[in-house]
Amino acid sequence: MATYRTESGGSPVKQGVAAVTSIAAAVLLLAVGVLSILAGISAIAGDELFVTGPNYIFQFDTTTWGWIHLVLGILLAIAAVALMSGALWARITAVVLAGLSIIANFLWIPYYPWWSIVVIAIDLVVIWAVSTWRPEQM
């Protein structure tokens, strides 16, 4: 059985897994975007779901966090749809926005800790998948 190597040294199996994971990452990114939009709307509306805990250095009120999550969620959803094309600019945008989502959700931990940790983990998977995917080698 022959082993094929690409110019960058990655195996075809690894690239196939990365490609499938990247499509899944686009779907995950879309889900995170939609859920961030819903969380943002909920926080803007003053929903009782979010509890403010002890004082932190990086504390905003829930309305401010709502707007941050709403805008970030819209951008994530747009990037997820563009990511399905596999374009380089879409991949770069997805990585940057997933990184911003990690930062926003890290700062959101005092308000909704378990959800923030889950979203951070999903964003890390998205960044890995998009960073290792090379559509030109498929």
PDB file of C-alpha atoms in Angstrom:
ATOM      1  CA  MET A   1       0.000   0.000   0.000  1.00  0.00           C
ATOM      2  CA  ALA A   2       1.518   3.294  -1.093  1.00  0.00           C
ATOM      3  CA  THR A   3       1.721   6.291   1.183  1.00  0.00           C
ATOM      4  CA  TYR A   4       1.124   9.647  -0.442  1.00  0.00           C
ATOM      5  CA  ARG A   5       2.711  12.797   0.832  1.00  0.00           C
ATOM      6  CA  THR A   6       1.778  16.353   0.016  1.00  0.00           C
ATOM      7  CA  GLU A   7       4.218  19.215  -0.325  1.00  0.00           C
ATOM      8  CA  SER A   8       3.732  20.220   3.290  1.00  0.00           C
ATOM      9  CA  GLY A   9       4.354  16.684   4.516  1.00  0.00           C
ATOM     10  CA  GLY A  10       0.768  15.987   5.683  1.00  0.00           C
ATOM     11  CA  SER A  11      -0.828  12.671   4.877  1.00  0.00           C
ATOM     12  CA  PRO A  12      -3.989  12.470   2.735  1.00  0.00           C
ATOM     13  CA  VAL A  13      -5.837  10.850   5.620  1.00  0.00           C
ATOM     14  CA  LYS A  14      -4.942  13.735   7.911  1.00  0.00           C
ATOM     15  CA  GLN A  15      -6.058  16.253   5.279  1.00  0.00           C
ATOM     16  CA  GLY A  16      -9.314  14.338   4.770  1.00  0.00           C
ATOM     17  CA  VAL A  17     -10.021  14.382   8.488  1.00  0.00           C
ATOM     18  CA  ALA A  18      -9.181  18.098   8.618  1.00  0.00           C
ATOM     19  CA  ALA A  19     -11.493  18.803   5.651  1.00  0.00           C
ATOM     20  CA  VAL A  20     -14.405  16.937   7.212  1.00  0.00           C
ATOM     21  CA  THR A  21     -13.679  18.582  10.541  1.00  0.00           C
ATOM     22  CA  SER A  22     -13.581  21.991   8.834  1.00  0.00           C
ATOM     23  CA  ILE A  23     -17.059  21.516   7.406  1.00  0.00           C
ATOM     24  CA  ALA A  24     -18.162  20.394  10.851  1.00  0.00           C
ATOM     25  CA  ALA A  25     -16.326  23.438  12.245  1.00  0.00           C
ATOM     26  CA  ALA A  26     -18.335  25.700   9.950  1.00  0.00           C
ATOM     27  CA  VAL A  27     -21.521  24.124  11.276  1.00  0.00           C
ATOM     28  CA  LEU A  28     -20.264  24.449  14.873  1.00  0.00           C
ATOM     29  CA  LEU A  29     -19.268  28.052  14.229  1.00  0.00           C
ATOM     30  CA  LEU A  30     -22.747  28.732  12.857  1.00  0.00           C
ATOM     31  CA  ALA A  31     -24.304  27.109  15.931  1.00  0.00           C
ATOM     32  CA  VAL A  32     -22.100  29.171  18.261  1.00  0.00           C
ATOM     33  CA  GLY A  33     -23.024  32.284  16.301  1.00  0.00           C
ATOM     34  CA  VAL A  34     -26.752  31.627  16.519  1.00  0.00           C
ATOM     35  CA  LEU A  35     -26.550  30.750  20.206  1.00  0.00           C
ATOM     36  CA  SER A  36     -24.471  33.885  20.869  1.00  0.00           C
ATOM     37  CA  ILE A  37     -27.140  35.914  19.106  1.00  0.00           C
ATOM     38  CA  LEU A  38     -29.829  34.360  21.308  1.00  0.00           C
ATOM     39  CA  ALA A  39     -27.746  34.853  24.474  1.00  0.00           C
ATOM     40  CA  GLY A  40     -27.134  38.456  23.451  1.00  0.00           C
ATOM     41  CA  ILE A  41     -30.828  39.114  22.899  1.00  0.00           C
ATOM     42  CA  SER A  42     -31.596  37.487  26.237  1.00  0.00           C
ATOM     43  CA  ALA A  43     -29.025  39.623  28.065  1.00  0.00           C
ATOM     44  CA  ILE A  44     -30.209  42.818  26.339  1.00  0.00           C
ATOM     45  CA  ALA A  45     -33.800  42.048  27.327  1.00  0.00           C
ATOM     46  CA  GLY A  46     -32.725  41.800  30.971  1.00  0.00           C
ATOM     47  CA  ASP A  47     -33.515  38.125  31.326  1.00  0.00           C
ATOM     48  CA  GLU A  48     -33.239  36.651  34.813  1.00  0.00           C
ATOM     49  CA  LEU A  49     -31.157  33.748  33.444  1.00  0.00           C
ATOM     50  CA  PHE A  50     -27.902  35.563  34.064  1.00  0.00           C
ATOM     51  CA  VAL A  51     -26.738  36.059  37.631  1.00  0.00           C
ATOM     52  CA  THR A  52     -24.155  38.647  38.515  1.00  0.00           C
ATOM     53  CA  GLY A  53     -21.616  37.231  40.909  1.00  0.00           C
ATOM     54  CA  PRO A  54     -18.839  38.872  42.884  1.00  0.00           C
ATOM     55  CA  ASN A  55     -17.064  41.904  41.512  1.00  0.00           C
ATOM     56  CA  TYR A  56     -14.427  41.197  38.866  1.00  0.00           C
ATOM     57  CA  ILE A  57     -11.896  43.496  37.254  1.00  0.00           C
ATOM     58  CA  PHE A  58     -13.494  43.000  33.824  1.00  0.00           C
ATOM     59  CA  GLN A  59     -17.117  43.583  34.794  1.00  0.00           C
ATOM     60  CA  PHE A  60     -19.758  45.032  32.487  1.00  0.00           C
ATOM     61  CA  ASP A  61     -23.487  45.014  32.988  1.00  0.00           C
ATOM     62  CA  THR A  62     -25.473  42.307  31.213  1.00  0.00           C
ATOM     63  CA  THR A  63     -26.832  44.740  28.610  1.00  0.00           C
ATOM     64  CA  THR A  64     -23.294  45.587  27.470  1.00  0.00           C
ATOM     65  CA  TRP A  65     -22.420  41.882  27.347  1.00  0.00           C
ATOM     66  CA  GLY A  66     -25.631  41.292  25.437  1.00  0.00           C
ATOM     67  CA  TRP A  67     -24.609  43.724  22.724  1.00  0.00           C
ATOM     68  CA  ILE A  68     -21.114  42.234  22.576  1.00  0.00           C
ATOM     69  CA  HIS A  69     -22.517  38.721  22.149  1.00  0.00           C
ATOM     70  CA  LEU A  70     -25.138  39.857  19.649  1.00  0.00           C
ATOM     71  CA  VAL A  71     -22.634  41.575  17.349  1.00  0.00           C
ATOM     72  CA  LEU A  72     -20.075  38.784  17.726  1.00  0.00           C
ATOM     73  CA  GLY A  73     -22.766  36.166  17.067  1.00  0.00           C
ATOM     74  CA  ILE A  74     -23.830  37.868  13.833  1.00  0.00           C
ATOM     75  CA  LEU A  75     -20.209  38.056  12.662  1.00  0.00           C
ATOM     76  CA  LEU A  76     -19.634  34.391  13.608  1.00  0.00           C
ATOM     77  CA  ALA A  77     -22.700  33.285  11.650  1.00  0.00           C
ATOM     78  CA  ILE A  78     -21.598  35.238   8.567  1.00  0.00           C
ATOM     79  CA  ALA A  79     -18.070  33.798   8.839  1.00  0.00           C
ATOM     80  CA  ALA A  80     -19.479  30.274   9.194  1.00  0.00           C
ATOM     81  CA  VAL A  81     -21.482  30.595   5.986  1.00  0.00           C
ATOM     82  CA  ALA A  82     -18.431  31.995   4.169  1.00  0.00           C
ATOM     83  CA  LEU A  83     -16.233  29.241   5.618  1.00  0.00           C
ATOM     84  CA  MET A  84     -18.220  26.623   3.715  1.00  0.00           C
ATOM     85  CA  SER A  85     -16.669  27.979   0.511  1.00  0.00           C
ATOM     86  CA  GLY A  86     -13.171  27.183   1.800  1.00  0.00           C
ATOM     87  CA  ALA A  87     -11.837  30.586   0.762  1.00  0.00           C
ATOM     88  CA  LEU A  88      -8.642  31.735   2.456  1.00  0.00           C
ATOM     89  CA  TRP A  89     -10.169  35.007   3.654  1.00  0.00           C
ATOM     90  CA  ALA A  90     -13.075  33.081   5.201  1.00  0.00           C
ATOM     91  CA  ARG A  91     -10.682  30.762   7.040  1.00  0.00           C
ATOM     92  CA  ILE A  92      -8.650  33.686   8.395  1.00  0.00           C
ATOM     93  CA  THR A  93     -11.811  35.506   9.428  1.00  0.00           C
ATOM     94  CA  ALA A  94     -13.177  32.385  11.132  1.00  0.00           C
ATOM     95  CA  VAL A  95      -9.970  31.912  13.139  1.00  0.00           C
ATOM     96  CA  VAL A  96      -9.874  35.579  14.199  1.00  0.00           C
ATOM     97  CA  LEU A  97     -13.557  35.619  15.182  1.00  0.00           C
ATOM     98  CA  ALA A  98     -13.278  32.304  17.025  1.00  0.00           C
ATOM     99  CA  GLY A  99     -10.343  33.814  18.935  1.00  0.00           C
ATOM    100  CA  LEU A 100     -12.439  36.868  19.811  1.00  0.00           C
ATOM    101  CA  SER A 101     -15.219  34.526  20.879  1.00  0.00           C
ATOM    102  CA  ILE A 102     -12.801  32.747  23.218  1.00  0.00           C
ATOM    103  CA  ILE A 103     -11.831  36.063  24.794  1.00  0.00           C
ATOM    104  CA  ALA A 104     -15.451  37.237  25.109  1.00  0.00           C
ATOM    105  CA  ASN A 105     -16.561  33.948  26.636  1.00  0.00           C
ATOM    106  CA  PHE A 106     -13.615  33.920  29.041  1.00  0.00           C
ATOM    107  CA  LEU A 107     -14.732  37.323  30.268  1.00  0.00           C
ATOM    108  CA  TRP A 108     -18.367  36.068  30.324  1.00  0.00           C
ATOM    109  CA  ILE A 109     -17.519  33.198  32.743  1.00  0.00           C
ATOM    110  CA  PRO A 110     -18.734  35.072  35.868  1.00  0.00           C
ATOM    111  CA  TYR A 111     -22.218  35.350  34.354  1.00  0.00           C
ATOM    112  CA  TYR A 112     -22.704  31.920  32.767  1.00  0.00           C
ATOM    113  CA  PRO A 113     -19.713  29.669  33.532  1.00  0.00           C
ATOM    114  CA  TRP A 114     -20.618  26.269  32.087  1.00  0.00           C
ATOM    115  CA  TRP A 115     -21.868  27.682  28.811  1.00  0.00           C
ATOM    116  CA  SER A 116     -18.766  29.843  28.458  1.00  0.00           C
ATOM    117  CA  ILE A 117     -16.455  26.855  28.960  1.00  0.00           C
ATOM    118  CA  VAL A 118     -18.376  24.802  26.376  1.00  0.00           C
ATOM    119  CA  VAL A 119     -18.218  27.625  23.816  1.00  0.00           C
ATOM    120  CA  ILE A 120     -14.480  28.089  24.448  1.00  0.00           C
ATOM    121  CA  ALA A 121     -13.911  24.370  23.809  1.00  0.00           C
ATOM    122  CA  ILE A 122     -15.956  24.510  20.574  1.00  0.00           C
ATOM    123  CA  ASP A 123     -14.028  27.584  19.436  1.00  0.00           C
ATOM    124  CA  LEU A 124     -10.740  25.755  20.030  1.00  0.00           C
ATOM    125  CA  VAL A 125     -11.937  22.861  17.843  1.00  0.00           C
ATOM    126  CA  VAL A 126     -12.949  25.360  15.152  1.00  0.00           C
ATOM    127  CA  ILE A 127      -9.538  27.053  15.242  1.00  0.00           C
ATOM    128  CA  TRP A 128      -7.716  23.708  15.019  1.00  0.00           C
ATOM    129  CA  ALA A 129      -9.860  22.438  12.159  1.00  0.00           C
ATOM    130  CA  VAL A 130      -9.660  25.614  10.108  1.00  0.00           C
ATOM    131  CA  SER A 131      -5.923  26.023  10.727  1.00  0.00           C
ATOM    132  CA  THR A 132      -5.036  22.481   9.601  1.00  0.00           C
ATOM    133  CA  TRP A 133      -7.344  22.351   6.571  1.00  0.00           C
ATOM    134  CA  ARG A 134      -5.679  22.820   3.174  1.00  0.00           C
ATOM    135  CA  PRO A 135      -8.429  22.705   0.503  1.00  0.00           C
ATOM    136  CA  GLU A 136      -5.892  23.154  -2.321  1.00  0.00           C
ATOM    137  CA  GLN A 137      -4.361  19.774  -1.424  1.00  0.00           C
ATOM    138  CA  MET A 138      -7.610  17.824  -1.667  1.00  0.00           C
TER     139      MET A 138
END
